[in-house]
Each structure stands twice: as C-alpha cells, then as structure tokens.
CSV table of C-alpha atoms in Angstrom, one decimal:
chain,number,residue,atom,x,y,z
P,5,MET,CA,39.5,-48.2,-98.9
P,6,GLU,CA,43.2,-47.4,-98.9
P,7,TYR,CA,44.9,-47.1,-95.5
P,8,ASP,CA,48.4,-47.0,-94.2
P,9,VAL,CA,47.7,-49.5,-91.4
P,10,ILE,CA,44.9,-51.8,-90.8
P,11,VAL,CA,44.8,-53.3,-87.2
P,12,VAL,CA,42.7,-56.1,-86.5
P,13,GLY,CA,41.3,-56.4,-82.8
P,14,GLY,CA,40.6,-53.5,-80.4
P,15,GLY,CA,42.0,-54.9,-77.3
P,16,PRO,CA,45.0,-53.1,-75.3
P,17,ALA,CA,47.3,-54.6,-78.0
P,18,GLY,CA,45.4,-53.4,-81.1
P,19,SER,CA,44.5,-49.9,-79.7
P,20,THR,CA,48.0,-49.3,-78.6
P,21,ALA,CA,49.4,-50.1,-82.0
P,22,ALA,CA,46.5,-48.0,-83.7
P,23,THR,CA,47.1,-45.0,-81.6
P,24,VAL,CA,51.1,-44.8,-81.8
P,25,VAL,CA,50.8,-45.2,-85.4
P,26,ALA,CA,48.1,-42.4,-85.8
P,27,MET,CA,50.1,-40.1,-83.6
P,28,ARG,CA,52.6,-39.8,-86.3
P,29,GLY,CA,49.8,-38.6,-88.6
P,30,HIS,CA,49.2,-42.0,-90.4
P,31,ARG,CA,45.9,-43.4,-91.9
P,32,VAL,CA,44.7,-46.1,-89.6
P,33,LEU,CA,41.5,-48.5,-89.7
P,34,LEU,CA,40.8,-50.7,-86.6
P,35,LEU,CA,38.5,-53.6,-87.1
P,36,GLU,CA,36.8,-55.2,-84.0
P,37,LYS,CA,34.5,-58.1,-84.2
P,38,GLU,CA,32.7,-57.3,-81.1
P,39,SER,CA,30.8,-54.0,-79.9
P,40,PHE,CA,32.6,-52.2,-76.9
P,41,PRO,CA,32.4,-52.6,-73.9
P,42,ARG,CA,32.9,-56.2,-73.8
P,43,TYR,CA,34.0,-58.8,-71.5
P,44,GLN,CA,37.7,-60.1,-71.6
P,45,ILE,CA,39.7,-62.0,-68.9
P,46,GLY,CA,42.9,-60.6,-67.7
P,47,GLU,CA,42.4,-57.9,-64.9
P,48,SER,CA,45.6,-57.6,-63.2
P,49,LEU,CA,48.1,-55.1,-64.7
P,50,LEU,CA,51.9,-54.1,-64.3
P,51,PRO,CA,53.2,-50.7,-63.5
P,52,SER,CA,54.8,-50.5,-67.2
P,53,THR,CA,51.4,-50.5,-68.7
P,54,VAL,CA,50.0,-48.0,-66.3
P,55,GLN,CA,53.0,-45.9,-65.9
P,56,GLY,CA,54.6,-46.4,-69.2
P,57,VAL,CA,52.5,-47.2,-72.2
P,58,CYS,CA,49.4,-45.4,-71.0
P,59,ARG,CA,51.3,-42.2,-70.6
P,60,LEU,CA,52.7,-42.4,-74.1
P,61,LEU,CA,49.2,-42.8,-75.3
P,62,GLY,CA,48.2,-39.7,-73.4
P,63,VAL,CA,45.4,-41.7,-71.4
P,64,ALA,CA,47.1,-42.2,-68.1
P,65,ASP,CA,45.1,-39.6,-66.3
P,66,GLU,CA,41.7,-41.1,-67.7
P,67,VAL,CA,42.9,-44.4,-66.5
P,68,ALA,CA,43.8,-43.2,-63.0
P,69,ALA,CA,40.4,-41.2,-62.7
P,70,ALA,CA,38.5,-44.5,-63.5
P,71,GLY,CA,38.6,-45.7,-60.0
P,72,PHE,CA,40.3,-49.1,-60.4
P,73,THR,CA,41.6,-50.9,-57.4
P,74,VAL,CA,45.4,-49.8,-56.7
P,75,LYS,CA,47.8,-52.7,-56.9
P,76,ARG,CA,51.3,-52.3,-55.1
P,77,GLY,CA,52.4,-55.8,-56.0
P,78,GLY,CA,51.5,-59.4,-55.4
P,79,THR,CA,50.9,-61.6,-52.2
P,80,PHE,CA,51.8,-65.2,-52.6
P,81,LEU,CA,51.5,-68.5,-50.8
P,82,TRP,CA,54.0,-70.1,-52.8
P,83,GLY,CA,57.1,-72.2,-52.4
P,84,SER,CA,58.4,-73.8,-49.2
P,85,ASN,CA,57.4,-70.8,-46.8
P,86,PRO,CA,54.2,-71.8,-45.1
P,87,GLU,CA,53.3,-68.2,-44.5
P,88,PRO,CA,52.0,-65.9,-47.3
P,89,TRP,CA,54.7,-63.2,-48.5
P,90,SER,CA,54.3,-60.1,-50.4
P,91,PHE,CA,56.4,-58.7,-53.6
P,92,SER,CA,56.2,-55.0,-54.1
P,93,PHE,CA,56.7,-53.2,-57.4
P,94,ALA,CA,58.9,-50.4,-55.6
P,95,MET,CA,62.3,-51.5,-56.4
P,96,SER,CA,63.6,-49.4,-53.5
P,97,SER,CA,62.7,-46.6,-51.1
P,98,ARG,CA,63.9,-44.0,-53.5
P,99,VAL,CA,61.2,-44.7,-56.0
P,100,PRO,CA,58.0,-42.8,-55.3
P,101,GLU,CA,55.4,-45.2,-54.5
P,102,SER,CA,52.9,-43.4,-56.9
P,103,LEU,CA,55.1,-44.5,-59.7
P,104,SER,CA,55.3,-48.2,-58.6
P,105,THR,CA,51.9,-49.2,-58.9
P,106,ALA,CA,49.4,-50.7,-61.1
P,107,PHE,CA,45.6,-51.5,-61.1
P,108,GLN,CA,43.4,-54.3,-61.0
P,109,VAL,CA,40.9,-53.5,-63.7
P,110,GLU,CA,37.5,-54.6,-65.2
P,111,ARG,CA,38.8,-55.0,-68.7
P,112,SER,CA,35.5,-54.1,-70.4
P,113,ARG,CA,36.2,-50.7,-68.9
P,114,PHE,CA,39.9,-50.4,-69.2
P,115,ASP,CA,39.9,-51.6,-72.8
P,116,GLU,CA,37.3,-49.1,-73.8
P,117,ILE,CA,39.2,-46.3,-72.5
P,118,LEU,CA,42.1,-47.3,-74.8
P,119,LEU,CA,39.8,-47.9,-77.9
P,120,ARG,CA,38.0,-44.6,-77.5
P,121,ASN,CA,41.3,-42.6,-77.1
P,122,ALA,CA,42.5,-44.4,-80.4
P,123,GLY,CA,39.4,-42.7,-82.0
P,124,ARG,CA,40.2,-39.4,-80.5
P,125,SER,CA,43.7,-39.9,-81.9
P,126,GLY,CA,42.5,-40.2,-85.2
P,127,VAL,CA,42.0,-44.0,-85.7
P,128,GLU,CA,38.9,-44.8,-87.8
P,129,ILE,CA,37.2,-47.6,-85.6
P,130,ARG,CA,34.7,-50.0,-86.9
P,131,GLU,CA,33.1,-52.3,-84.6
P,132,ASN,CA,31.0,-55.4,-85.1
P,133,CYS,CA,33.4,-56.3,-88.3
P,134,SER,CA,34.9,-59.7,-88.7
P,135,VAL,CA,38.0,-60.1,-90.7
P,136,ARG,CA,37.5,-63.1,-92.9
P,137,ARG,CA,40.6,-63.3,-94.7
P,138,VAL,CA,44.1,-61.6,-95.5
P,139,LEU,CA,44.7,-60.3,-99.0
P,140,GLU,CA,48.0,-61.0,-100.7
P,141,ASP,CA,49.8,-59.7,-104.0
P,142,GLY,CA,53.2,-61.0,-104.9
P,143,GLY,CA,53.9,-62.6,-101.6
P,144,ARG,CA,53.0,-59.6,-99.5
P,145,VAL,CA,50.1,-59.0,-97.3
P,146,ASN,CA,48.2,-55.7,-98.5
P,147,GLY,CA,44.9,-55.8,-97.0
P,148,VAL,CA,41.9,-57.7,-95.5
P,149,GLN,CA,38.3,-58.9,-96.4
P,150,TYR,CA,35.7,-58.3,-93.7
P,151,THR,CA,32.2,-58.5,-93.0
P,152,ASP,CA,30.2,-55.8,-91.1
P,153,ALA,CA,27.1,-56.3,-88.5
P,154,ASP,CA,24.8,-56.4,-91.6
P,155,GLY,CA,26.7,-59.2,-93.4
P,156,THR,CA,28.0,-57.0,-96.1
P,157,THR,CA,31.6,-57.9,-97.2
P,158,HIS,CA,34.2,-55.1,-97.6
P,159,THR,CA,37.7,-54.9,-98.8
P,160,ALA,CA,40.4,-52.4,-97.3
P,161,HIS,CA,43.9,-52.3,-98.4
P,162,ALA,CA,46.8,-50.9,-96.5
P,163,ARG,CA,50.7,-51.0,-96.5
P,164,TYR,CA,50.7,-53.0,-93.1
P,165,VAL,CA,48.2,-55.4,-91.3
P,166,VAL,CA,48.4,-55.7,-87.7
P,167,ASP,CA,47.1,-58.8,-86.2
P,168,ALA,CA,46.0,-58.1,-82.8
P,169,SER,CA,42.9,-60.5,-82.6
P,170,GLY,CA,44.0,-62.5,-79.7
P,171,ASN,CA,44.7,-66.3,-79.1
P,172,THR,CA,41.7,-67.2,-81.3
P,173,SER,CA,43.1,-65.4,-84.3
P,174,ARG,CA,42.1,-66.5,-87.7
P,175,ILE,CA,44.8,-64.9,-89.7
P,176,HIS,CA,48.1,-65.4,-87.6
P,177,ARG,CA,49.0,-68.4,-89.8
P,178,HIS,CA,50.0,-65.9,-92.4
P,179,VAL,CA,53.1,-65.3,-90.2
P,180,GLY,CA,54.8,-68.8,-89.7
P,181,ASP,CA,53.8,-71.5,-87.1
P,182,ARG,CA,52.7,-71.5,-83.5
P,183,ILE,CA,55.1,-73.3,-81.2
P,184,ASN,CA,53.2,-74.6,-77.9
P,185,SER,CA,55.2,-74.9,-74.6
P,186,ASP,CA,55.2,-78.3,-73.0
P,187,PHE,CA,56.0,-76.9,-69.6
P,188,PHE,CA,53.1,-74.5,-69.3
P,189,ARG,CA,50.1,-76.4,-70.7
P,190,ASN,CA,47.5,-75.8,-68.0
P,191,LEU,CA,43.7,-75.5,-67.8
P,192,ALA,CA,42.1,-72.5,-66.1
P,193,VAL,CA,38.5,-72.4,-64.6
P,194,PHE,CA,37.3,-69.2,-63.4
P,195,GLY,CA,34.6,-67.0,-62.2
P,196,TYR,CA,33.5,-64.2,-59.7
P,197,PHE,CA,32.2,-63.5,-56.2
P,198,ALA,CA,30.1,-60.6,-55.1
P,199,GLY,CA,32.7,-59.4,-52.6
P,200,GLY,CA,35.3,-61.2,-50.4
P,201,ALA,CA,37.8,-60.6,-47.8
P,202,ARG,CA,40.8,-58.3,-48.4
P,203,LEU,CA,44.3,-58.6,-47.6
P,204,PRO,CA,45.6,-56.4,-44.9
P,205,GLU,CA,46.9,-52.8,-45.9
P,206,PRO,CA,49.0,-51.9,-47.8
P,207,GLN,CA,48.6,-55.0,-49.6
P,208,SER,CA,44.6,-54.9,-49.8
P,209,GLY,CA,44.7,-54.5,-53.7
P,210,ASN,CA,47.3,-57.1,-54.5
P,211,ILE,CA,46.7,-60.0,-56.3
P,212,PHE,CA,46.6,-63.1,-54.1
P,213,SER,CA,48.1,-66.4,-55.8
P,214,VAL,CA,47.9,-69.4,-53.6
P,215,THR,CA,49.2,-73.0,-54.5
P,216,PHE,CA,47.3,-76.1,-53.4
P,217,ASP,CA,47.6,-80.0,-54.6
P,218,ALA,CA,45.9,-79.4,-57.8
P,219,GLY,CA,47.7,-76.3,-58.8
P,220,TRP,CA,47.2,-72.7,-58.0
P,221,ILE,CA,44.4,-70.1,-57.6
P,222,TRP,CA,44.3,-66.5,-58.4
P,223,TYR,CA,42.2,-64.0,-56.3
P,224,ILE,CA,42.0,-60.6,-57.6
P,225,PRO,CA,40.1,-57.7,-55.9
P,226,LEU,CA,38.5,-55.9,-58.7
P,227,ARG,CA,36.1,-53.8,-56.3
P,228,ASP,CA,34.5,-53.8,-53.0
P,229,ASN,CA,31.8,-56.3,-54.4
P,230,LEU,CA,33.6,-58.1,-56.9
P,231,THR,CA,36.5,-60.5,-57.0
P,232,SER,CA,37.9,-62.7,-59.7
P,233,VAL,CA,38.8,-66.2,-58.5
P,234,GLY,CA,40.3,-68.6,-60.9
P,235,ALA,CA,42.0,-72.3,-60.4
P,236,VAL,CA,45.0,-73.3,-62.8
P,237,VAL,CA,45.2,-77.0,-63.0
P,238,SER,CA,46.7,-79.7,-65.1
P,239,PRO,CA,45.0,-80.6,-68.5
P,240,ASP,CA,44.2,-84.0,-67.4
P,241,GLN,CA,41.2,-82.5,-65.5
P,242,ARG,CA,39.8,-81.2,-68.9
P,243,SER,CA,36.9,-83.7,-68.7
P,244,LEU,CA,35.8,-83.1,-65.2
P,245,ILE,CA,35.9,-79.3,-65.8
P,246,GLN,CA,34.3,-79.1,-69.2
P,247,GLY,CA,31.5,-81.5,-67.9
P,248,ASN,CA,30.3,-79.2,-65.4
P,249,PRO,CA,32.5,-76.0,-64.9
P,250,ARG,CA,30.8,-74.4,-61.9
P,251,GLU,CA,31.0,-77.6,-60.0
P,252,ALA,CA,34.6,-78.2,-60.8
P,253,TRP,CA,35.3,-74.4,-59.8
P,254,THR,CA,33.3,-74.7,-56.5
P,255,ARG,CA,35.1,-77.9,-55.8
P,256,LEU,CA,38.8,-76.8,-56.5
P,257,ILE,CA,38.3,-73.4,-54.3
P,258,ALA,CA,36.7,-75.7,-51.5
P,259,SER,CA,40.1,-77.7,-51.5
P,260,CYS,CA,42.2,-74.5,-50.9
P,261,PRO,CA,41.4,-73.2,-47.4
P,262,GLU,CA,43.4,-70.0,-47.7
P,263,VAL,CA,40.9,-68.6,-50.5
P,264,LEU,CA,37.8,-70.5,-49.2
P,265,GLU,CA,38.1,-68.6,-46.0
P,266,LYS,CA,38.1,-65.2,-47.7
P,267,LEU,CA,34.8,-66.1,-49.6
P,268,ASP,CA,33.0,-67.2,-46.3
P,269,GLY,CA,29.2,-66.3,-46.6
P,270,VAL,CA,30.1,-64.4,-49.9
P,271,PRO,CA,27.7,-65.3,-52.8
P,272,VAL,CA,28.8,-65.8,-56.3
P,273,ALA,CA,28.3,-62.7,-58.7
P,274,THR,CA,24.9,-62.4,-60.5
P,275,GLU,CA,25.6,-59.3,-62.5
P,276,PRO,CA,26.4,-60.0,-66.2
P,277,PRO,CA,29.0,-60.8,-67.5
P,278,TYR,CA,30.6,-61.9,-64.3
P,279,ASP,CA,27.7,-64.3,-63.5
P,280,GLN,CA,29.4,-67.2,-65.7
P,281,VAL,CA,32.1,-69.6,-64.8
P,282,ARG,CA,34.5,-69.8,-67.8
P,283,VAL,CA,37.0,-72.4,-68.9
P,284,ARG,CA,40.0,-71.4,-70.9
P,285,LYS,CA,43.2,-73.3,-72.2
P,286,ASP,CA,45.8,-71.7,-70.4
P,287,TYR,CA,48.8,-72.8,-72.8
P,288,SER,CA,51.9,-70.8,-73.2
P,289,TYR,CA,52.9,-70.5,-77.0
P,290,TRP,CA,54.8,-68.1,-79.3
P,291,LYS,CA,55.1,-67.9,-83.1
P,292,ASP,CA,58.4,-68.9,-84.9
P,293,ASN,CA,58.0,-65.7,-86.6
P,294,PHE,CA,56.4,-62.3,-85.4
P,295,TRP,CA,56.0,-60.6,-88.8
P,296,ALA,CA,56.1,-61.1,-92.6
P,297,PRO,CA,56.0,-58.6,-95.5
P,298,GLY,CA,53.0,-56.5,-95.1
P,299,MET,CA,52.1,-58.0,-91.9
P,300,VAL,CA,52.8,-58.1,-88.0
P,301,LEU,CA,51.5,-60.1,-84.9
P,302,VAL,CA,51.2,-58.6,-81.4
P,303,GLY,CA,49.3,-59.5,-78.2
P,304,ASP,CA,48.0,-63.1,-77.9
P,305,ALA,CA,48.1,-63.6,-81.6
P,306,ALA,CA,51.8,-63.6,-81.4
P,307,CYS,CA,52.6,-65.3,-77.9
P,308,PHE,CA,51.0,-66.0,-74.5
P,309,VAL,CA,52.8,-66.9,-71.2
P,310,ASP,CA,51.3,-68.4,-67.9
P,311,PRO,CA,49.4,-65.6,-66.0
P,312,VAL,CA,50.8,-66.1,-62.6
P,313,LEU,CA,52.7,-62.9,-62.9
P,314,SER,CA,50.0,-60.8,-64.7
P,315,SER,CA,52.3,-60.1,-67.7
P,316,GLY,CA,49.7,-60.6,-70.2
P,317,VAL,CA,48.6,-57.0,-71.0
P,318,HIS,CA,52.3,-55.9,-70.6
P,319,LEU,CA,53.6,-58.2,-73.2
P,320,ALA,CA,50.6,-57.2,-75.6
P,321,THR,CA,51.0,-53.5,-75.3
P,322,TYR,CA,54.9,-53.6,-75.2
P,323,GLY,CA,54.8,-55.7,-78.4
P,324,ALA,CA,52.3,-53.4,-79.9
P,325,MET,CA,54.4,-50.3,-79.3
P,326,LEU,CA,57.4,-52.0,-80.7
P,327,ALA,CA,55.6,-52.8,-83.9
P,328,ALA,CA,54.0,-49.2,-84.2
P,329,ARG,CA,57.4,-48.0,-84.0
P,330,SER,CA,58.8,-50.0,-86.7
P,331,ILE,CA,55.8,-49.3,-88.8
P,332,ASN,CA,56.1,-45.7,-88.5
P,333,SER,CA,60.0,-45.7,-89.4
P,334,CYS,CA,59.1,-47.7,-92.5
P,335,LEU,CA,56.0,-45.4,-93.6
P,336,GLU,CA,58.2,-42.4,-93.1
P,337,GLY,CA,61.1,-43.9,-95.1
P,338,ALA,CA,63.4,-43.6,-92.1
P,339,LEU,CA,64.4,-47.4,-92.1
P,340,ASP,CA,64.2,-50.2,-94.5
P,341,GLU,CA,61.7,-53.2,-93.5
P,342,ASP,CA,64.2,-55.6,-92.6
P,343,THR,CA,66.0,-53.3,-90.1
P,344,ALA,CA,62.7,-52.0,-88.6
P,345,PHE,CA,61.1,-55.2,-88.0
P,346,ALA,CA,64.3,-56.9,-87.2
P,347,GLU,CA,64.4,-54.5,-84.3
P,348,PHE,CA,60.7,-55.2,-83.1
P,349,GLU,CA,61.1,-59.0,-83.3
P,350,SER,CA,64.4,-59.2,-81.3
P,351,ARG,CA,63.2,-56.8,-78.5
P,352,TYR,CA,59.6,-58.5,-78.2
P,353,ARG,CA,61.1,-62.1,-78.3
P,354,HIS,CA,63.7,-60.8,-75.8
P,355,GLU,CA,60.9,-59.8,-73.5
P,356,TYR,CA,58.8,-62.8,-73.8
P,357,GLY,CA,62.0,-64.8,-73.1
P,358,LEU,CA,62.8,-63.1,-70.0
P,359,PHE,CA,59.1,-63.5,-68.4
P,360,TYR,CA,59.1,-67.2,-69.5
P,361,LYS,CA,62.5,-67.9,-67.9
P,362,PHE,CA,61.4,-66.2,-64.7
P,363,LEU,CA,58.1,-68.1,-64.5
P,364,VAL,CA,59.8,-71.5,-65.1
P,365,SER,CA,62.1,-70.6,-62.2
P,366,PHE,CA,58.8,-69.4,-60.0
P,367,TYR,CA,57.4,-72.7,-60.7
P,368,ASP,CA,60.5,-74.2,-59.5
P,369,THR,CA,60.6,-72.6,-56.1
P,370,HIS,CA,57.3,-74.7,-55.1
P,371,ARG,CA,59.4,-77.6,-53.7
P,372,ASP,CA,56.4,-80.0,-52.7
P,373,GLU,CA,56.8,-82.8,-54.9
P,374,LYS,CA,53.7,-84.9,-53.4
P,375,SER,CA,51.3,-83.2,-55.8
P,376,TYR,CA,51.2,-84.5,-59.4
P,377,PHE,CA,50.6,-81.0,-60.7
P,378,TRP,CA,53.8,-79.5,-58.9
P,379,SER,CA,56.1,-82.8,-59.6
P,380,ALA,CA,55.4,-82.3,-63.2
P,381,LYS,CA,56.3,-78.6,-63.2
P,382,LYS,CA,59.9,-79.4,-62.0
P,383,LEU,CA,62.4,-78.3,-64.4
P,384,THR,CA,63.8,-82.0,-65.0
P,385,ASN,CA,60.3,-82.5,-66.7
P,386,ILE,CA,61.1,-80.2,-69.6
P,387,ASP,CA,62.0,-82.5,-72.4
P,388,SER,CA,64.7,-81.9,-74.8
P,389,ALA,CA,62.5,-80.7,-77.7
P,390,GLU,CA,60.9,-77.9,-75.2
P,391,THR,CA,64.3,-76.7,-74.2
P,392,ALA,CA,65.7,-76.6,-77.7
P,393,ALA,CA,62.7,-74.3,-78.5
P,394,PHE,CA,63.3,-72.2,-75.5
P,395,ALA,CA,66.8,-72.0,-76.6
P,396,GLU,CA,66.0,-70.9,-80.0
P,397,LEU,CA,63.6,-68.3,-78.7
P,398,VAL,CA,66.0,-66.6,-76.5
P,399,GLY,CA,68.9,-66.7,-78.8
P,400,GLY,CA,70.3,-70.0,-79.9
P,401,LEU,CA,71.7,-71.2,-76.5
P,402,ALA,CA,72.8,-74.8,-76.4
P,403,SER,CA,70.2,-77.0,-74.5
P,404,SER,CA,72.7,-77.7,-71.7
P,405,GLU,CA,73.4,-74.1,-71.4
P,406,VAL,CA,69.8,-73.3,-71.0
P,407,MET,CA,69.2,-76.0,-68.5
P,408,ALA,CA,72.0,-74.9,-66.2
P,409,SER,CA,70.8,-71.1,-66.6
P,410,LEU,CA,67.2,-72.2,-65.6
P,411,THR,CA,68.7,-74.2,-62.7
P,412,THR,CA,70.7,-71.4,-61.5
P,413,ALA,CA,67.9,-68.8,-61.8
P,414,ALA,CA,65.3,-71.0,-59.8
P,415,ALA,CA,67.8,-71.3,-56.9
P,416,ASP,CA,68.5,-67.6,-57.0
P,417,LEU,CA,64.8,-66.9,-57.2
P,418,GLY,CA,64.3,-69.2,-54.4
P,419,HIS,CA,66.8,-67.5,-52.1
P,420,ALA,CA,65.2,-64.1,-52.8
P,421,VAL,CA,61.8,-65.5,-51.8
P,422,ASP,CA,63.2,-66.7,-48.6
P,423,THR,CA,64.8,-63.4,-48.1
P,424,VAL,CA,61.6,-61.6,-48.6
P,425,THR,CA,59.9,-63.4,-45.8
P,426,THR,CA,62.5,-63.2,-43.1
P,427,GLU,CA,64.1,-59.6,-43.7
P,428,ASP,CA,62.4,-56.2,-43.1
P,429,ASN,CA,64.1,-54.0,-45.7
P,430,GLU,CA,63.2,-50.7,-47.3
P,431,ASP,CA,64.7,-51.9,-50.7
P,432,ASN,CA,62.9,-54.9,-52.2
P,433,PRO,CA,64.7,-58.0,-51.7
P,434,MET,CA,63.2,-59.7,-54.8
P,435,TYR,CA,65.2,-57.5,-57.1
P,436,SER,CA,68.3,-59.0,-55.6
P,437,SER,CA,67.5,-62.0,-57.8
P,438,ARG,CA,68.9,-61.5,-61.6
P,439,VAL,CA,66.0,-63.3,-63.1
P,440,ILE,CA,63.3,-60.9,-61.7
P,441,GLY,CA,65.3,-57.9,-62.1
P,442,GLU,CA,65.9,-58.6,-65.9
P,443,ALA,CA,61.9,-59.6,-66.0
P,444,PHE,CA,61.1,-56.0,-64.9
P,445,GLN,CA,63.9,-54.0,-66.4
P,446,GLU,CA,62.3,-53.1,-69.7
P,447,GLY,CA,59.0,-52.0,-67.6
P,448,GLN,CA,61.2,-49.6,-65.8
P,449,ILE,CA,62.7,-48.1,-69.1
P,450,LEU,CA,59.1,-47.8,-70.4
P,451,GLN,CA,58.2,-45.8,-67.1
P,452,ASP,CA,61.2,-43.7,-67.2
P,453,GLU,CA,60.6,-43.0,-71.1
P,454,ALA,CA,57.2,-41.8,-70.5
P,455,LEU,CA,57.9,-39.8,-67.1
P,456,HIS,CA,61.2,-38.2,-67.8
P,457,GLY,CA,61.6,-38.3,-71.8
P,458,VAL,CA,63.3,-40.9,-73.9
P,459,THR,CA,67.1,-41.5,-73.4
P,460,SER,CA,69.6,-43.3,-75.6
P,461,HIS,CA,70.3,-46.0,-72.9
P,462,ASN,CA,68.0,-48.6,-74.5
P,463,GLY,CA,69.8,-49.4,-77.9
P,464,GLY,CA,68.7,-52.6,-79.5
P,465,THR,CA,70.6,-55.2,-81.6
P,466,ASN,CA,70.5,-53.3,-84.7
P,467,GLY,CA,72.0,-50.0,-83.5
P,468,LEU,CA,68.6,-48.4,-82.9
P,469,ALA,CA,67.2,-46.5,-80.0
P,470,VAL,CA,63.8,-45.0,-79.4
P,471,ALA,CA,63.1,-41.9,-81.0
P,472,LYS,CA,62.8,-38.7,-78.8
P,473,ASP,CA,58.8,-39.0,-79.2
P,474,GLY,CA,58.8,-42.5,-78.4
P,475,LEU,CA,56.9,-43.3,-81.6
P,476,GLY,CA,59.7,-44.6,-83.8
P,477,TRP,CA,63.4,-45.9,-84.0
P,478,ALA,CA,66.2,-43.6,-84.4
P,479,ALA,CA,70.0,-44.3,-85.0
P,480,VAL,CA,72.2,-44.5,-81.9
C-alpha cells in the first residue's frame, strides 16, 4: 500500500493533520487503534481550536450544533485573593462575544466529529488497527507495520509518517528523546458526577479551578447531568491513589470545601464510560526533536504541558496544522524538507514554550507556602537542569536570564490577577500581563486566519508565512 502520508492516531491532532493534507489532494491513510467513539480525557477547549482550527477544517458549524456547553473563560480560586475571580477569553469589548468562546466537550463526541470529517475530506480511515513498528530505509522512515482487528499484519509505505498516537506512543522514540519537566511532575485522579451546581451567569460554562493544601481541583460542567472533577496532586501520593483511586478521589474532593459544596447531594456518574475513576501521570514533557527524515510528531506524542489552562487540544491541533503545512509544501515541491520542517518545529516549540512560561508564572501566583505542594512549586525549586532545558526549549537563553524572565512574568501576572479581582473594566485586565498576552497571541492569529482570511503578519523564523488557503507555507 502506497500513500503520501500515514497518520498514526485519530484524536484531534491526527484528524487535523490528516484533513489538512487531504484537503490539498494528497493520499492519506489514518490508523487508529480503537473504534470511535471512544473515551478520552481533556474536555475543556480554547477558542483557537473552536474558532480557528475547526473553521479551517470546515467543521465549525457541526461542532457548534453539537450542543456542547459554551465556555467563556475560566473561574479560579487561585492566588492570594480569598474570593473566586474569572478570566474571560474576550480581549476587549470590541471583539464580538461569539468569537471569544470555546466549549466544554465530551471528547468521545468531539473527536468523532473531527475523525468523520477527515473521512469526508478524503482520508482513508482504518480503526482497530495498531501500529507495531516503523519502517525505515537508508536512515529515513518510509512506512509502518500494523495489525488489524483480526490480528492480520499489514505493511503500508508513505513519504511521511505522522505520529499522533498520544503520550503512550510506541513509535515516538524514532524522533529523539523525551525530556521530562521537573517542575510539572504531578498526578491526576479524576472521575465524574451526575450533575452539580453551576457558577453564576455568564460564567456557568467556565471551568472552575480551585487550589487547596494538597494541590488543585478542576470542575468542568460538561452538561446538566455530567461534571468532570479531577484532583492534581504531587507524585508522593501515588501509593495512596493507586491503592484505591475512588477512595482517594473522594477524600481529596472532601478536603476542598469550595468544590464539595457544589456536589452536595449529587451522585457519582453511573453511565459508562463516566462511571470509572481514573489515574494519570500529569507530567509535562517535550521531545528534543519534533521531526526526523520521513517522520513528524504532533500532539501528546511530541509534548504535553500542565492542564490548568486547558491548552492540551490547542497545542495538539496547532502542532498538527503546522506539520501538515510543512508536509504539503514538501509533497508539492514548494520547499525543501529542512526549511519546511524547521518552520514547523520553531513555531511549535515557541508556542509550547509560551504556555510553559505562563504556567510556571501562574503556579507562582499561589503564595501560600504552608502546603508542601505549593512550596514545591515555587520558582526557587526549579533546579538548574530544568532551567537549562527550558532555556534550550525557548531559544538558547542563559539560565540566569530565564530565571529573571520567569520571576518578572510571575510578578506581572500576579498584578494582573489582583487587578481583575478589583476592577470592573470592559477590557480584560488579564491581557495587560505580557505573559498571558503572548500565550494567547497565536490563538488570536488562528481565529483571524479562519474568519477573515490569512494575512502576512505572522511570518516565521525562516522567512515564511501561511499560504492564502491556510494549508501550506509561502515565502514572505
């Protein structure tokens, strides 16, 4: 079997990469080990995915019609202020509210919408197919070997293989080593309730993130009768959680009164697959390379960062779109491979670095050091190896410069949080903080591209801009 591209994994990253390549008329095979719809964690989206990537893929109307809970921002009980405060996606009163929203989604439904759209776009989709190994010839990846639902082994070849198979990828090691963050090394235990109280309007659809002594808890309103609740704690609680996850989950929720009161009298969910309590290593990481000849990594196969800002699907779909643009440009002979994939990697790495920097700063705005969890997250506890790795990630800064930058960003963000809790301003005071403005900048560009057509204001490091159709690169 011969293809232009083989995509491994049918989640948002895989579906996005496959669709963008197929939209240029290339032959794409997508291999997914499960049968959709299937369960997946990561229900909270950002506007860049909903208003940007989904529009580029031609699926925005279908997603909007699915009835998902509208999310206007986030509400936090975080930092030194004893009262909850809300962060809106609307940068200013001049931005229409309809373009400054996202959704809380059941990933089983959202991911299937993207996957079936890929099929309609010309992607050949094969579910219940597990990729066993990557094929190489002369130091270049040129295909995969996989087994189907009957256990039959198949071989498929392609110019490029895209690994979008998630954090448990079997094949990511063909593209460098994985670097684990020493700062974001947490453990998440999570489950679902059959309902729960909602925040006052207009924040009723917001994610509610609450800190407590053991860490922090997310509270995500998926629908009227379903709420996702998860506790993020330090890994030293691993033995207690893994011994009895449901008991640990219940105990942690009980120790956070702001969340517990919203669940008063609400039973735990009993409908599959929401009847289970699950545990996941909530470790952040990145690869020292995102591509090698013939192969590219996207989504959690490439990198992952702490979920407090709900950036997971954004980084996955954004990276997949970048990779697909580079693949299209190479397949069509418009760019050489080194130039095209240098553009992909520099943009992807930069975006990840912005969210990483923002999240380090965000953790530092919690100033209560009585808790072991929070004292361990203070900036002074980032060791030199971690700082050096992050410096390399964002562009080779000296360690002392990175520390100074992070400290300044934390103080700037802390001031913005204090402002948003005390001022009634039509424009969102959070965007006065440079670190959050930078983190959301690319998302705003994605939305502008999808809604108003691509402009040349987003040139990359290699003298390239986005092509007019959004599906490739063009010289500036």
